[in-house]
Amino acid sequence: MKVSFNELESLSRKAFIGMGFSDGQAVDAADMLCWMESLGFEGLKALSDALAQYSLEHPHAPAERLYQDTDVTVLDAHNASVLACSHLPLELTFAKARARGLSILKIRRCRQRQLIMGYLARLANRGMNITAFWRNSQQPLTEQVVGFRANSSVPSIRIYAVSEVPEETQENTGISIVMANHVDLLPTMRSDYEYNLLAKHDEAELLDARSQSGSRGITVDDALWATLNQFAKLTLVESTGNSRLGAGPAD
């Protein structure tokens, strides 16, 4: 089925609240999702993966802080989606970079990492240079680097497969983010190991893709739309005498 961006944002926000997100988290998560879809980055597929892992009986706890100083923060998300665990740590990292020039955030064991680009776009648009790195898969070893220029709402992206893997390589299901006030951190490929560039997206290309996406609408799987509606209904208040007060003229 086809829906508009406004319809997707509205329903997904209500669905996230139904999942137990705070109002602020829900707004941020819906914005991250719609940003991905506006650039054709399969945000809905990532959302489907997140929903498959979600359980109402076990809502996501805040990420565990493993280390923090004035410049670096390291968290463990315990396999939660970035939709549920990233927005406040990102804001803290932004504030540290504003104060000290550069700040680093590492979130270990987090899922749907690509969705974080939607929030990074918001921070970059506030005048911050940002680079994010994560691994999309371990076998084969596939890595992604995303760089936002300060005051730009779209990134430069490089996705590559490392065919000659260093012996010291360990599993990495986290994400590393560097923010800097005055240093351009756009990705440039340099490596002593052989790699294959799988995808390359530059700012001009993504701006063009976004300008064309608004008129096309978004194709949403019927089952996913139904699932979002089910979560959204959890936000409805049971009809009682008190809940009906002020809803219309009294008898």
CSV table of C-alpha atoms in Angstrom, one decimal:
chain,number,residue,atom,x,y,z
A,1,MET,CA,0.0,0.0,0.0
A,2,LYS,CA,1.0,3.6,-0.6
A,3,VAL,CA,1.1,6.1,2.3
A,4,SER,CA,2.4,9.7,2.6
A,5,PHE,CA,5.3,10.7,4.8
A,6,ASN,CA,3.0,12.4,7.2
A,7,GLU,CA,0.9,9.3,7.5
A,8,LEU,CA,3.9,7.1,8.2
A,9,GLU,CA,5.3,9.6,10.7
A,10,SER,CA,2.0,10.0,12.6
A,11,LEU,CA,1.3,6.3,12.8
A,12,SER,CA,4.8,5.2,13.7
A,13,ARG,CA,5.0,7.8,16.5
A,14,LYS,CA,1.8,6.5,18.0
A,15,ALA,CA,3.1,2.9,17.6
A,16,PHE,CA,6.4,3.7,19.3
A,17,ILE,CA,4.4,5.2,22.3
A,18,GLY,CA,2.4,2.0,22.3
A,19,MET,CA,5.7,0.0,22.6
A,20,GLY,CA,6.6,2.0,25.7
A,21,PHE,CA,8.7,4.8,24.3
A,22,SER,CA,8.4,8.2,25.9
A,23,ASP,CA,6.8,10.9,23.9
A,24,GLY,CA,10.1,12.4,23.1
A,25,GLN,CA,11.7,9.1,22.1
A,26,ALA,CA,8.7,8.3,19.9
A,27,VAL,CA,9.0,11.6,18.0
A,28,ASP,CA,12.7,11.0,17.5
A,29,ALA,CA,12.2,7.4,16.4
A,30,ALA,CA,9.5,8.3,13.9
A,31,ASP,CA,11.7,11.1,12.5
A,32,MET,CA,14.6,8.8,12.1
A,33,LEU,CA,12.5,6.3,10.3
A,34,CYS,CA,11.0,8.8,7.9
A,35,TRP,CA,14.3,10.4,7.2
A,36,MET,CA,15.6,7.0,6.1
A,37,GLU,CA,12.6,6.4,3.8
A,38,SER,CA,12.9,9.8,2.3
A,39,LEU,CA,16.4,8.8,0.9
A,40,GLY,CA,15.4,5.3,-0.1
A,41,PHE,CA,17.4,3.6,2.6
A,42,GLU,CA,14.9,0.9,3.6
A,43,GLY,CA,14.0,2.3,7.0
A,44,LEU,CA,10.8,0.2,7.0
A,45,LYS,CA,12.9,-3.0,6.6
A,46,ALA,CA,15.0,-2.0,9.5
A,47,LEU,CA,11.8,-1.2,11.5
A,48,SER,CA,10.5,-4.7,10.7
A,49,ASP,CA,13.6,-6.2,12.0
A,50,ALA,CA,13.3,-4.2,15.2
A,51,LEU,CA,9.7,-5.2,15.7
A,52,ALA,CA,10.6,-8.8,15.3
A,53,GLN,CA,12.9,-8.4,18.3
A,54,TYR,CA,10.5,-6.4,20.4
A,55,SER,CA,8.6,-7.9,23.4
A,56,LEU,CA,6.0,-6.0,25.4
A,57,GLU,CA,6.9,-8.2,28.4
A,58,HIS,CA,10.5,-7.1,28.2
A,59,PRO,CA,10.7,-3.4,27.3
A,60,HIS,CA,14.1,-2.0,26.5
A,61,ALA,CA,16.1,-0.6,29.5
A,62,PRO,CA,18.4,2.4,29.0
A,63,ALA,CA,21.8,1.6,27.7
A,64,GLU,CA,24.4,0.7,30.4
A,65,ARG,CA,27.2,3.2,30.8
A,66,LEU,CA,30.6,1.4,30.7
A,67,TYR,CA,32.9,4.4,30.6
A,68,GLN,CA,32.6,8.1,30.5
A,69,ASP,CA,34.9,11.1,30.7
A,70,THR,CA,34.8,14.6,29.4
A,71,ASP,CA,35.4,13.5,25.8
A,72,VAL,CA,34.4,9.9,25.4
A,73,THR,CA,31.3,7.9,26.3
A,74,VAL,CA,31.0,4.1,26.0
A,75,LEU,CA,27.6,2.4,26.4
A,76,ASP,CA,26.3,-1.2,26.1
A,77,ALA,CA,22.8,-1.3,24.6
A,78,HIS,CA,22.4,-5.0,25.2
A,79,ASN,CA,21.1,-5.7,21.7
A,80,ALA,CA,18.4,-2.9,21.8
A,81,SER,CA,17.6,-1.0,18.6
A,82,VAL,CA,19.2,2.4,18.2
A,83,LEU,CA,15.6,3.7,18.0
A,84,ALA,CA,15.3,3.0,21.7
A,85,CYS,CA,18.7,3.8,23.1
A,86,SER,CA,20.5,6.5,21.1
A,87,HIS,CA,18.9,9.9,21.2
A,88,LEU,CA,19.9,11.1,24.7
A,89,PRO,CA,23.6,9.8,24.3
A,90,LEU,CA,23.8,11.6,21.0
A,91,GLU,CA,22.6,14.8,22.5
A,92,LEU,CA,25.2,14.5,25.3
A,93,THR,CA,27.9,13.8,22.7
A,94,PHE,CA,26.8,16.9,20.8
A,95,ALA,CA,26.9,19.0,23.9
A,96,LYS,CA,30.4,17.8,24.8
A,97,ALA,CA,31.7,18.5,21.2
A,98,ARG,CA,30.3,22.0,21.4
A,99,ALA,CA,32.1,22.6,24.7
A,100,ARG,CA,35.4,20.8,24.0
A,101,GLY,CA,35.7,20.8,20.2
A,102,LEU,CA,35.5,17.0,19.7
A,103,SER,CA,33.6,14.1,21.4
A,104,ILE,CA,33.3,10.4,20.8
A,105,LEU,CA,30.4,8.0,21.5
A,106,LYS,CA,30.6,4.3,21.3
A,107,ILE,CA,27.4,2.1,21.6
A,108,ARG,CA,28.2,-1.6,21.9
A,109,ARG,CA,25.7,-4.3,21.0
A,110,CYS,CA,23.1,-2.2,19.3
A,111,ARG,CA,20.7,-3.1,16.4
A,112,GLN,CA,19.4,-1.4,13.3
A,113,ARG,CA,22.4,0.9,13.4
A,114,GLN,CA,21.7,2.4,10.0
A,115,LEU,CA,18.6,4.1,11.5
A,116,ILE,CA,20.8,6.3,13.6
A,117,MET,CA,21.6,8.4,10.4
A,118,GLY,CA,18.2,10.1,10.8
A,119,TYR,CA,19.2,11.6,14.2
A,120,LEU,CA,22.7,12.4,13.0
A,121,ALA,CA,21.2,14.5,10.2
A,122,ARG,CA,19.4,16.5,12.8
A,123,LEU,CA,22.6,17.2,14.8
A,124,ALA,CA,24.6,17.9,11.7
A,125,ASN,CA,22.0,20.5,10.6
A,126,ARG,CA,22.8,22.3,13.9
A,127,GLY,CA,26.3,22.9,12.8
A,128,MET,CA,28.2,19.7,13.7
A,129,ASN,CA,30.6,17.6,11.7
A,130,ILE,CA,29.9,14.0,12.3
A,131,THR,CA,31.3,10.6,11.3
A,132,ALA,CA,29.8,7.3,12.2
A,133,PHE,CA,31.3,3.8,11.6
A,134,TRP,CA,29.7,0.3,12.0
A,135,ARG,CA,29.9,-3.2,10.6
A,136,ASN,CA,26.9,-4.4,8.6
A,137,SER,CA,28.1,-8.0,8.8
A,138,GLN,CA,30.9,-10.2,10.0
A,139,GLN,CA,30.9,-12.8,7.3
A,140,PRO,CA,31.8,-11.4,4.8
A,141,LEU,CA,33.2,-8.5,6.7
A,142,THR,CA,31.2,-5.4,5.5
A,143,GLU,CA,31.7,-2.0,7.0
A,144,GLN,CA,29.9,1.3,6.6
A,145,VAL,CA,31.2,4.9,7.1
A,146,VAL,CA,28.8,7.8,7.2
A,147,GLY,CA,30.0,11.4,7.2
A,148,PHE,CA,27.9,14.5,7.7
A,149,ARG,CA,29.2,18.0,6.9
A,150,ALA,CA,28.2,20.7,9.4
A,151,ASN,CA,24.9,22.3,8.4
A,152,SER,CA,24.1,19.6,5.9
A,153,SER,CA,21.0,17.4,6.2
A,154,VAL,CA,22.4,14.5,4.1
A,155,PRO,CA,25.6,12.5,4.4
A,156,SER,CA,28.3,11.0,2.3
A,157,ILE,CA,28.3,7.2,2.6
A,158,ARG,CA,30.8,4.5,1.8
A,159,ILE,CA,30.0,0.8,2.2
A,160,TYR,CA,32.7,-1.7,1.5
A,161,ALA,CA,33.6,-5.4,1.9
A,162,VAL,CA,37.0,-6.2,3.3
A,163,SER,CA,38.3,-9.2,1.4
A,164,GLU,CA,41.7,-9.3,3.2
A,165,VAL,CA,40.7,-9.4,6.9
A,166,PRO,CA,43.2,-8.5,9.6
A,167,GLU,CA,44.1,-11.4,11.8
A,168,GLU,CA,43.2,-9.4,14.9
A,169,THR,CA,39.6,-8.8,13.8
A,170,GLN,CA,36.9,-9.4,16.4
A,171,GLU,CA,33.1,-9.3,16.3
A,172,ASN,CA,31.8,-5.8,16.5
A,173,THR,CA,28.0,-5.2,16.6
A,174,GLY,CA,28.3,-1.6,17.9
A,175,ILE,CA,28.6,1.8,16.4
A,176,SER,CA,31.3,4.5,16.9
A,177,ILE,CA,30.5,8.2,16.4
A,178,VAL,CA,32.8,11.2,16.3
A,179,MET,CA,31.6,14.8,16.4
A,180,ALA,CA,33.7,17.8,15.9
A,181,ASN,CA,33.0,21.5,15.7
A,182,HIS,CA,35.5,22.6,13.2
A,183,VAL,CA,37.0,19.5,11.5
A,184,ASP,CA,35.6,18.1,8.3
A,185,LEU,CA,35.1,14.3,8.9
A,186,LEU,CA,33.8,13.1,5.6
A,187,PRO,CA,34.8,9.5,4.7
A,188,THR,CA,37.8,8.9,2.5
A,189,MET,CA,38.9,5.3,1.7
A,190,ARG,CA,42.4,4.5,2.8
A,191,SER,CA,43.5,1.0,3.8
A,192,ASP,CA,46.5,-1.4,3.7
A,193,TYR,CA,44.0,-4.2,3.3
A,194,GLU,CA,42.2,-5.2,0.1
A,195,TYR,CA,38.6,-4.1,0.0
A,196,ASN,CA,35.7,-3.8,-2.5
A,197,LEU,CA,33.6,-0.7,-2.5
A,198,LEU,CA,30.0,-1.9,-2.5
A,199,ALA,CA,28.1,1.4,-2.4
A,200,LYS,CA,29.0,5.1,-2.6
A,201,HIS,CA,26.5,7.9,-2.0
A,202,ASP,CA,27.4,11.6,-2.0
A,203,GLU,CA,25.5,14.6,-0.8
A,204,ALA,CA,24.3,15.8,-4.2
A,205,GLU,CA,22.9,12.4,-5.1
A,206,LEU,CA,21.0,12.1,-1.9
A,207,LEU,CA,19.6,15.6,-2.1
A,208,ASP,CA,18.3,14.7,-5.5
A,209,ALA,CA,16.8,11.5,-4.2
A,210,ARG,CA,15.0,13.3,-1.4
A,211,SER,CA,13.6,15.9,-3.7
A,212,GLN,CA,12.0,13.2,-5.8
A,213,SER,CA,10.7,11.0,-3.0
A,214,GLY,CA,8.0,13.4,-1.7
A,215,SER,CA,5.7,13.1,-4.7
A,216,ARG,CA,6.0,9.3,-4.9
A,217,GLY,CA,4.8,8.4,-1.4
A,218,ILE,CA,6.0,5.4,0.5
A,219,THR,CA,5.2,1.7,-0.2
A,220,VAL,CA,4.4,-0.1,3.1
A,221,ASP,CA,3.8,-3.8,3.5
A,222,ASP,CA,0.2,-4.4,4.6
A,223,ALA,CA,1.3,-6.6,7.5
A,224,LEU,CA,3.7,-4.0,8.8
A,225,TRP,CA,1.1,-1.3,8.6
A,226,ALA,CA,-1.3,-3.6,10.5
A,227,THR,CA,1.3,-4.2,13.2
A,228,LEU,CA,1.9,-0.5,13.6
A,229,ASN,CA,-1.8,0.1,14.0
A,230,GLN,CA,-2.0,-2.6,16.7
A,231,PHE,CA,0.8,-0.9,18.7
A,232,ALA,CA,-0.8,2.5,18.1
A,233,LYS,CA,-4.1,1.2,19.6
A,234,LEU,CA,-2.4,0.5,22.9
A,235,THR,CA,-2.2,4.3,23.4
A,236,LEU,CA,-6.0,4.6,23.4
A,237,VAL,CA,-7.7,5.3,26.7
A,238,GLU,CA,-10.6,3.0,27.8
A,239,SER,CA,-13.9,4.8,27.5
A,240,THR,CA,-15.2,5.8,30.9
A,241,GLY,CA,-17.3,8.6,32.3
A,242,ASN,CA,-14.1,10.5,33.2
A,243,SER,CA,-12.5,10.0,29.8
A,244,ARG,CA,-15.6,11.4,28.1
A,245,LEU,CA,-15.6,14.6,30.2
A,246,GLY,CA,-15.2,17.6,27.9
A,247,ALA,CA,-15.7,15.5,24.8
A,248,GLY,CA,-19.0,17.1,23.9
A,249,PRO,CA,-22.1,18.8,25.3
A,250,ALA,CA,-23.4,17.3,28.6
A,251,ASP,CA,-26.8,15.7,28.7
